[in-house]
Amino acid sequence: MATGTSVSSVLASNHDRQEAASNSAQSDAAAAPVVSGAPGSGSVPSASPPAVGLHREPMYNWQATKSSLKERFAFLFNNELLSDVRFIVGKGRQAQRIPAHKFVLAAGSAVFDAMFNGGMATTSTEIELPDVEPAAFLSLLRFLYSDEVHIGPETVMTTLYTAKKYAVPALEGHCVEFLTKHLRADNAFMLLTQARLFDEPQLASLCLDTIDKSTADAINAEGFTDIDLDTLCAVLERDTLSIRENRLFGAVVRWAEAECYRQQLPPTSENKQKVLGKALPLIRFPLMTVEEFAAGPAQSGILFDREVVNLFLHFTVNPKPRVDYIDRPRCCLRGEECCINRFQQVESRWGYSGTSDRIRFNVNRRICIVGFGLYGSIHGPTDYQVNIQIIESDKRLTLGQNDTGFSCDGTANTFRVMFKEPVEILPNVSYTACATLKGPDSHYGTKGLKKVTHESVTGSKTTFLFFSSPGNNNGTSVEDGQIPEIIYYN
């Protein structure tokens, strides 16, 4: 099975030498023929497996030497003794004849039960399985005969395939547990592809978590360029990747070059754009700085000229043109997005003259702020230019900012303005939220609250305490003004 080969080689390289040698020895022992005359032998690889199995003189009274049912059935594993079916497993010169016992197989697998006892049961005593690896089939049979699990980095994926084919979920679970134990950033993408192929959602979720935590290491691994388009899209859709967008774009370009090679296309800009297809709109170009965009995507040839122009305008002018790319930050966080509103009522009008609206706050627990909700125009649909910042008050250190813009519809609603990266907020430290707007008079909030507590769906409570910010302030205070909402993740 082609998928098993690439996976096994990487898994083996990720083990220390001693463990890999031990696992390989187990796999080889299962697949290799046992020395003639030893109980349990019978796998004989040949270019054309003989039509008749190996004949051996049965051990007289062998049952008396086995003290338990498990020992007796284990003795019959891969043994011609009492066997009533033989499997020709694998293809060509690698094929092996493996004896088995219908009763044992039917008792452990619904697929085998249907094969031997169902309405369309086979009457053949020899069954060809060209799509199954002999070592994996032996691992399956060993499990059915004795509950013993013999898997290693060289056989785990083919054994998982075989366990699924013959509906043996307990062995599937052992394979997934083995893969999970050896999951790392450098094989996460490869295992994610296999998890999606074999419909293993638990393993896929663990792979995605690993990619979230170590995105840079994961995309630099060899397996990243081997994933399929759907897997690439599933990753690019995530809000929780921990990497700058320009570096993610560079990795996507490498994937496109590899995909051109797989499709036997010249790696031109047009062909890269073609093979990326639905993945291209999932790259969040607005999260880049104008310098990052100019140095990479703008010169790549993958974007149309009009898209390059629109994105440059998005970075530099107001009102900003509409772009068909997501501007939501990749928060590197898990859990629900939360939002608190510190005002109880909305009024008109609030003017702007180039001075920042500011409000100080602290929280009782660690959070990451991803943006603000701001009020818009009282004069109908309008575009605003805005700079948002979070400053650590005592150190006067700017922790995050974004020069951007937003469009409003003239209602008293709030409008989301996001940071390019989440800003970490620590408990019981004083911070200042700042927003400098350029545009017409807006709505503003009144009847402000000094203390706002938000309880998440998981039951965790986050408490904000607000304080007026002295000095250069456009008038915002605890009681009224701008910056009504703070958007954050726990």
CSV table of C-alpha atoms in Angstrom, one decimal, residues 153-456:
chain,number,residue,atom,x,y,z
A,153,PRO,CA,6.9,2.2,12.5
A,154,GLU,CA,7.3,0.0,9.3
A,155,THR,CA,3.9,-1.7,9.6
A,156,VAL,CA,1.5,0.6,11.5
A,157,MET,CA,-0.2,2.3,8.6
A,158,THR,CA,-0.7,-0.9,6.6
A,159,THR,CA,-1.9,-2.6,9.8
A,160,LEU,CA,-4.4,0.2,10.3
A,161,TYR,CA,-5.6,-0.2,6.8
A,162,THR,CA,-6.0,-3.9,7.2
A,163,ALA,CA,-7.8,-3.5,10.6
A,164,LYS,CA,-10.3,-1.1,9.0
A,165,LYS,CA,-10.8,-3.4,6.0
A,166,TYR,CA,-11.8,-6.3,8.2
A,167,ALA,CA,-13.6,-4.3,10.9
A,168,VAL,CA,-11.4,-4.9,13.9
A,169,PRO,CA,-11.8,-1.7,15.8
A,170,ALA,CA,-9.7,-2.8,18.8
A,171,LEU,CA,-6.6,-3.2,16.6
A,172,GLU,CA,-7.5,0.1,14.9
A,173,GLY,CA,-7.3,1.7,18.3
A,174,HIS,CA,-3.9,0.3,19.0
A,175,CYS,CA,-2.6,1.6,15.7
A,176,VAL,CA,-4.0,5.1,16.4
A,177,GLU,CA,-2.5,5.0,19.9
A,178,PHE,CA,0.9,4.1,18.4
A,179,LEU,CA,0.7,6.9,15.9
A,180,THR,CA,-0.4,9.4,18.6
A,181,LYS,CA,2.5,8.4,20.9
A,182,HIS,CA,4.9,9.2,18.1
A,183,LEU,CA,3.2,12.3,16.7
A,184,ARG,CA,5.6,15.3,16.4
A,185,ALA,CA,5.7,18.5,14.4
A,186,ASP,CA,7.9,17.0,11.7
A,187,ASN,CA,5.4,14.2,10.9
A,188,ALA,CA,2.2,15.9,11.8
A,189,PHE,CA,1.2,16.8,8.2
A,190,MET,CA,1.9,13.4,6.9
A,191,LEU,CA,-0.1,11.7,9.7
A,192,LEU,CA,-2.9,14.3,9.2
A,193,THR,CA,-3.2,13.2,5.5
A,194,GLN,CA,-3.3,9.5,6.6
A,195,ALA,CA,-5.8,10.3,9.4
A,196,ARG,CA,-8.2,12.0,6.9
A,197,LEU,CA,-7.7,9.1,4.4
A,198,PHE,CA,-8.5,6.5,7.0
A,199,ASP,CA,-11.3,8.6,8.6
A,200,GLU,CA,-9.6,8.8,12.0
A,201,PRO,CA,-11.0,12.1,13.5
A,202,GLN,CA,-9.3,11.7,16.8
A,203,LEU,CA,-5.9,11.3,15.2
A,204,ALA,CA,-6.6,14.2,12.8
A,205,SER,CA,-7.6,16.5,15.7
A,206,LEU,CA,-4.3,15.7,17.5
A,207,CYS,CA,-2.4,16.4,14.3
A,208,LEU,CA,-4.1,19.7,13.9
A,209,ASP,CA,-3.3,20.6,17.6
A,210,THR,CA,0.3,19.8,17.0
A,211,ILE,CA,0.4,21.9,13.8
A,212,ASP,CA,-1.2,24.8,15.8
A,213,LYS,CA,1.4,24.7,18.5
A,214,SER,CA,4.5,24.3,16.2
A,215,THR,CA,3.3,25.6,12.9
A,216,ALA,CA,6.8,26.8,11.7
A,217,ASP,CA,8.4,23.4,12.4
A,218,ALA,CA,5.4,21.5,10.8
A,219,ILE,CA,5.4,23.4,7.5
A,220,ASN,CA,9.2,23.1,7.2
A,221,ALA,CA,8.9,19.3,7.4
A,222,GLU,CA,9.1,17.3,4.2
A,223,GLY,CA,5.6,15.9,4.6
A,224,PHE,CA,4.0,19.4,4.2
A,225,THR,CA,4.5,19.5,0.5
A,226,ASP,CA,3.0,16.0,0.1
A,227,ILE,CA,-0.5,16.8,1.5
A,228,ASP,CA,-3.5,17.1,-0.8
A,229,LEU,CA,-5.4,20.2,-1.5
A,230,ASP,CA,-8.3,19.5,0.9
A,231,THR,CA,-5.9,19.0,3.7
A,232,LEU,CA,-4.1,22.2,2.9
A,233,CYS,CA,-7.4,24.1,2.9
A,234,ALA,CA,-8.4,22.5,6.2
A,235,VAL,CA,-5.2,23.9,7.8
A,236,LEU,CA,-5.4,27.4,6.1
A,237,GLU,CA,-8.9,27.8,7.5
A,238,ARG,CA,-7.7,27.6,11.1
A,239,ASP,CA,-7.6,30.7,13.3
A,240,THR,CA,-5.1,29.0,15.6
A,241,LEU,CA,-1.9,28.7,13.6
A,242,SER,CA,1.1,30.2,15.3
A,243,ILE,CA,3.0,31.8,12.4
A,244,ARG,CA,3.3,35.1,10.6
A,245,GLU,CA,1.2,35.1,7.4
A,246,ASN,CA,4.1,35.9,5.1
A,247,ARG,CA,5.9,32.8,6.2
A,248,LEU,CA,2.7,30.8,5.8
A,249,PHE,CA,2.5,32.2,2.2
A,250,GLY,CA,6.0,31.1,1.5
A,251,ALA,CA,5.2,27.5,2.6
A,252,VAL,CA,2.0,27.5,0.4
A,253,VAL,CA,4.1,28.6,-2.6
A,254,ARG,CA,6.4,25.6,-1.9
A,255,TRP,CA,3.4,23.3,-1.8
A,256,ALA,CA,2.2,24.8,-5.1
A,257,GLU,CA,5.5,24.0,-6.8
A,258,ALA,CA,5.4,20.4,-5.5
A,259,GLU,CA,1.8,20.1,-6.8
A,260,CYS,CA,2.8,21.3,-10.2
A,261,TYR,CA,5.5,18.6,-10.3
A,262,ARG,CA,2.9,16.0,-9.3
A,263,GLN,CA,0.6,17.2,-12.1
A,264,GLN,CA,3.5,17.4,-14.5
A,265,LEU,CA,3.0,21.1,-15.0
A,266,PRO,CA,5.8,23.7,-15.4
A,267,PRO,CA,6.0,25.6,-12.1
A,268,THR,CA,5.0,28.9,-13.6
A,269,SER,CA,3.1,31.6,-11.7
A,270,GLU,CA,-0.1,30.8,-13.6
A,271,ASN,CA,0.1,27.1,-12.9
A,272,LYS,CA,0.8,27.7,-9.2
A,273,GLN,CA,-2.3,29.9,-9.0
A,274,LYS,CA,-4.2,27.2,-10.8
A,275,VAL,CA,-3.2,24.3,-8.5
A,276,LEU,CA,-3.8,26.4,-5.4
A,277,GLY,CA,-7.4,27.0,-6.5
A,278,LYS,CA,-9.7,27.3,-3.5
A,279,ALA,CA,-6.7,27.5,-1.1
A,280,LEU,CA,-5.5,30.9,-2.3
A,281,PRO,CA,-8.4,32.9,-0.8
A,282,LEU,CA,-7.7,31.3,2.6
A,283,ILE,CA,-4.3,33.2,2.8
A,284,ARG,CA,-4.9,36.2,5.0
A,285,PHE,CA,-2.9,38.8,3.1
A,286,PRO,CA,-4.4,41.8,5.1
A,287,LEU,CA,-2.6,40.4,8.2
A,288,MET,CA,0.8,41.1,6.6
A,289,THR,CA,2.6,44.4,6.9
A,290,VAL,CA,2.9,46.4,3.7
A,291,GLU,CA,6.6,45.6,3.6
A,292,GLU,CA,6.0,41.8,4.0
A,293,PHE,CA,3.4,42.0,1.2
A,294,ALA,CA,5.6,43.9,-1.1
A,295,ALA,CA,8.6,41.6,-0.6
A,296,GLY,CA,6.6,38.4,-1.1
A,297,PRO,CA,3.1,38.0,-2.5
A,298,ALA,CA,3.2,41.2,-4.6
A,299,GLN,CA,6.2,39.8,-6.6
A,300,SER,CA,5.1,36.2,-6.7
A,301,GLY,CA,2.9,36.5,-9.8
A,302,ILE,CA,0.3,34.3,-8.1
A,303,LEU,CA,-2.1,37.2,-7.5
A,304,PHE,CA,-3.8,39.1,-10.3
A,305,ASP,CA,-2.5,42.7,-10.9
A,306,ARG,CA,-5.8,44.2,-9.7
A,307,GLU,CA,-5.6,42.1,-6.5
A,308,VAL,CA,-2.1,43.4,-5.8
A,309,VAL,CA,-3.2,47.0,-6.4
A,310,ASN,CA,-6.3,46.6,-4.1
A,311,LEU,CA,-4.2,45.1,-1.3
A,312,PHE,CA,-1.6,47.9,-1.5
A,313,LEU,CA,-4.5,50.4,-1.3
A,314,HIS,CA,-5.9,48.4,1.6
A,315,PHE,CA,-2.6,48.9,3.4
A,316,THR,CA,-2.1,52.6,2.6
A,317,VAL,CA,-5.3,54.6,1.9
A,318,ASN,CA,-8.7,55.3,3.2
A,319,PRO,CA,-11.4,54.6,2.4
A,320,LYS,CA,-10.1,51.1,1.9
A,321,PRO,CA,-11.2,49.1,-1.1
A,322,ARG,CA,-12.9,45.8,-0.5
A,323,VAL,CA,-10.6,42.8,-0.7
A,324,ASP,CA,-11.7,39.2,-0.9
A,325,TYR,CA,-9.3,38.0,1.8
A,326,ILE,CA,-9.9,37.3,5.5
A,327,ASP,CA,-8.6,39.8,7.9
A,328,ARG,CA,-9.4,37.9,11.1
A,329,PRO,CA,-6.2,37.3,13.2
A,330,ARG,CA,-4.8,33.8,13.6
A,331,CYS,CA,-5.0,33.9,17.4
A,332,CYS,CA,-2.8,30.9,18.2
A,333,LEU,CA,-5.6,30.3,20.8
A,334,ARG,CA,-8.3,27.7,21.5
A,335,GLY,CA,-11.8,28.2,22.9
A,336,GLU,CA,-14.5,30.7,22.3
A,337,GLU,CA,-14.2,34.3,21.2
A,338,CYS,CA,-15.5,36.6,23.9
A,339,CYS,CA,-16.6,40.2,23.9
A,340,ILE,CA,-17.5,42.6,26.7
A,341,ASN,CA,-19.4,45.9,26.4
A,342,ARG,CA,-18.8,48.5,29.1
A,343,PHE,CA,-21.7,50.8,28.2
A,344,GLN,CA,-25.4,50.4,29.0
A,345,GLN,CA,-26.7,53.0,26.5
A,346,VAL,CA,-25.8,54.7,23.2
A,347,GLU,CA,-26.1,58.4,22.3
A,348,SER,CA,-25.0,60.9,19.7
A,349,ARG,CA,-22.6,62.7,19.0
A,350,TRP,CA,-18.9,62.2,19.4
A,351,GLY,CA,-16.4,64.2,17.4
A,352,TYR,CA,-12.8,63.6,16.3
A,353,SER,CA,-9.8,66.0,15.9
A,354,GLY,CA,-6.8,63.6,15.7
A,355,THR,CA,-6.6,62.9,19.4
A,356,SER,CA,-6.8,59.3,20.7
A,357,ASP,CA,-9.7,58.0,22.7
A,358,ARG,CA,-8.3,56.1,25.7
A,359,ILE,CA,-9.5,53.9,28.5
A,360,ARG,CA,-7.4,52.1,31.1
A,361,PHE,CA,-8.2,48.6,32.3
A,362,ASN,CA,-6.9,45.5,34.0
A,363,VAL,CA,-8.2,41.9,34.2
A,364,ASN,CA,-8.2,39.2,36.7
A,365,ARG,CA,-6.8,36.4,34.5
A,366,ARG,CA,-4.6,36.0,31.4
A,367,ILE,CA,-6.3,36.7,28.1
A,368,CYS,CA,-5.4,37.6,24.6
A,369,ILE,CA,-7.1,40.7,23.1
A,370,VAL,CA,-7.7,40.4,19.3
A,371,GLY,CA,-9.6,43.7,18.7
A,372,PHE,CA,-12.1,46.4,19.7
A,373,GLY,CA,-15.7,47.1,18.9
A,374,LEU,CA,-16.0,50.8,17.9
A,375,TYR,CA,-18.9,53.1,17.2
A,376,GLY,CA,-19.6,54.4,13.7
A,377,SER,CA,-21.1,57.5,12.1
A,378,ILE,CA,-24.4,59.1,12.9
A,379,HIS,CA,-24.6,60.4,9.3
A,380,GLY,CA,-25.2,57.1,7.5
A,381,PRO,CA,-22.8,54.7,5.8
A,382,THR,CA,-19.2,55.9,6.2
A,383,ASP,CA,-15.6,54.8,6.1
A,384,TYR,CA,-13.3,55.6,9.0
A,385,GLN,CA,-9.5,55.5,9.2
A,386,VAL,CA,-8.3,54.3,12.6
A,387,ASN,CA,-5.2,53.4,14.5
A,388,ILE,CA,-5.8,51.0,17.5
A,389,GLN,CA,-3.2,50.3,20.2
A,390,ILE,CA,-2.8,48.6,23.5
A,391,ILE,CA,-0.2,50.1,25.8
A,392,GLU,CA,1.2,48.7,29.1
A,393,SER,CA,0.4,51.8,31.2
A,394,ASP,CA,3.3,51.9,33.7
A,395,LYS,CA,6.0,51.1,31.2
A,396,ARG,CA,4.4,53.1,28.4
A,397,LEU,CA,5.2,50.2,26.1
A,398,THR,CA,3.1,49.6,23.0
A,399,LEU,CA,2.2,45.9,22.9
A,400,GLY,CA,0.1,45.9,19.8
A,401,GLN,CA,-1.2,48.3,17.1
A,402,ASN,CA,-2.8,48.4,13.7
A,403,ASP,CA,-3.4,51.2,11.2
A,404,THR,CA,-6.5,50.1,9.4
A,405,GLY,CA,-10.0,51.2,8.6
A,406,PHE,CA,-13.6,50.1,8.9
A,407,SER,CA,-16.9,50.7,7.3
A,408,CYS,CA,-20.1,51.5,9.2
A,409,ASP,CA,-23.7,51.5,8.2
A,410,GLY,CA,-25.0,54.5,10.1
A,411,THR,CA,-26.6,52.5,12.9
A,412,ALA,CA,-25.7,52.5,16.6
A,413,ASN,CA,-24.1,49.1,16.3
A,414,THR,CA,-20.4,48.5,17.0
A,415,PHE,CA,-18.0,47.6,14.3
A,416,ARG,CA,-15.0,45.2,14.7
A,417,VAL,CA,-11.5,46.5,14.3
A,418,MET,CA,-8.9,43.8,14.8
A,419,PHE,CA,-5.2,43.6,15.6
A,420,LYS,CA,-3.0,41.7,13.2
A,421,GLU,CA,-1.8,39.5,16.1
A,422,PRO,CA,-3.3,38.8,19.5
A,423,VAL,CA,-2.0,40.9,22.4
A,424,GLU,CA,-1.3,39.0,25.6
A,425,ILE,CA,-2.8,40.6,28.7
A,426,LEU,CA,-1.6,39.5,32.1
A,427,PRO,CA,-3.7,39.6,35.3
A,428,ASN,CA,-3.5,42.7,37.6
A,429,VAL,CA,-1.4,44.8,35.2
A,430,SER,CA,-2.6,48.2,34.0
A,431,TYR,CA,-3.2,48.6,30.3
A,432,THR,CA,-4.5,51.4,28.1
A,433,ALA,CA,-6.7,50.8,25.1
A,434,CYS,CA,-6.4,53.5,22.4
A,435,ALA,CA,-8.3,54.3,19.2
A,436,THR,CA,-7.5,57.3,17.0
A,437,LEU,CA,-10.3,57.8,14.5
A,438,LYS,CA,-10.5,60.0,11.4
A,439,GLY,CA,-14.0,60.5,10.1
A,440,PRO,CA,-17.3,62.2,10.9
A,441,ASP,CA,-19.0,62.4,14.2
A,442,SER,CA,-20.1,59.1,15.7
A,443,HIS,CA,-22.3,57.5,18.2
A,444,TYR,CA,-20.9,57.1,21.7
A,445,GLY,CA,-21.7,55.1,24.9
A,446,THR,CA,-23.0,56.3,28.2
A,447,LYS,CA,-23.8,54.9,31.6
A,448,GLY,CA,-20.5,53.2,31.7
A,449,LEU,CA,-19.6,50.3,34.1
A,450,LYS,CA,-16.5,50.3,36.2
A,451,LYS,CA,-16.6,46.5,36.5
A,452,VAL,CA,-17.7,44.0,33.8
A,453,THR,CA,-17.6,40.2,34.3
A,454,HIS,CA,-18.1,37.8,31.5
A,455,GLU,CA,-18.7,34.1,32.0
A,456,SER,CA,-17.7,31.8,29.1
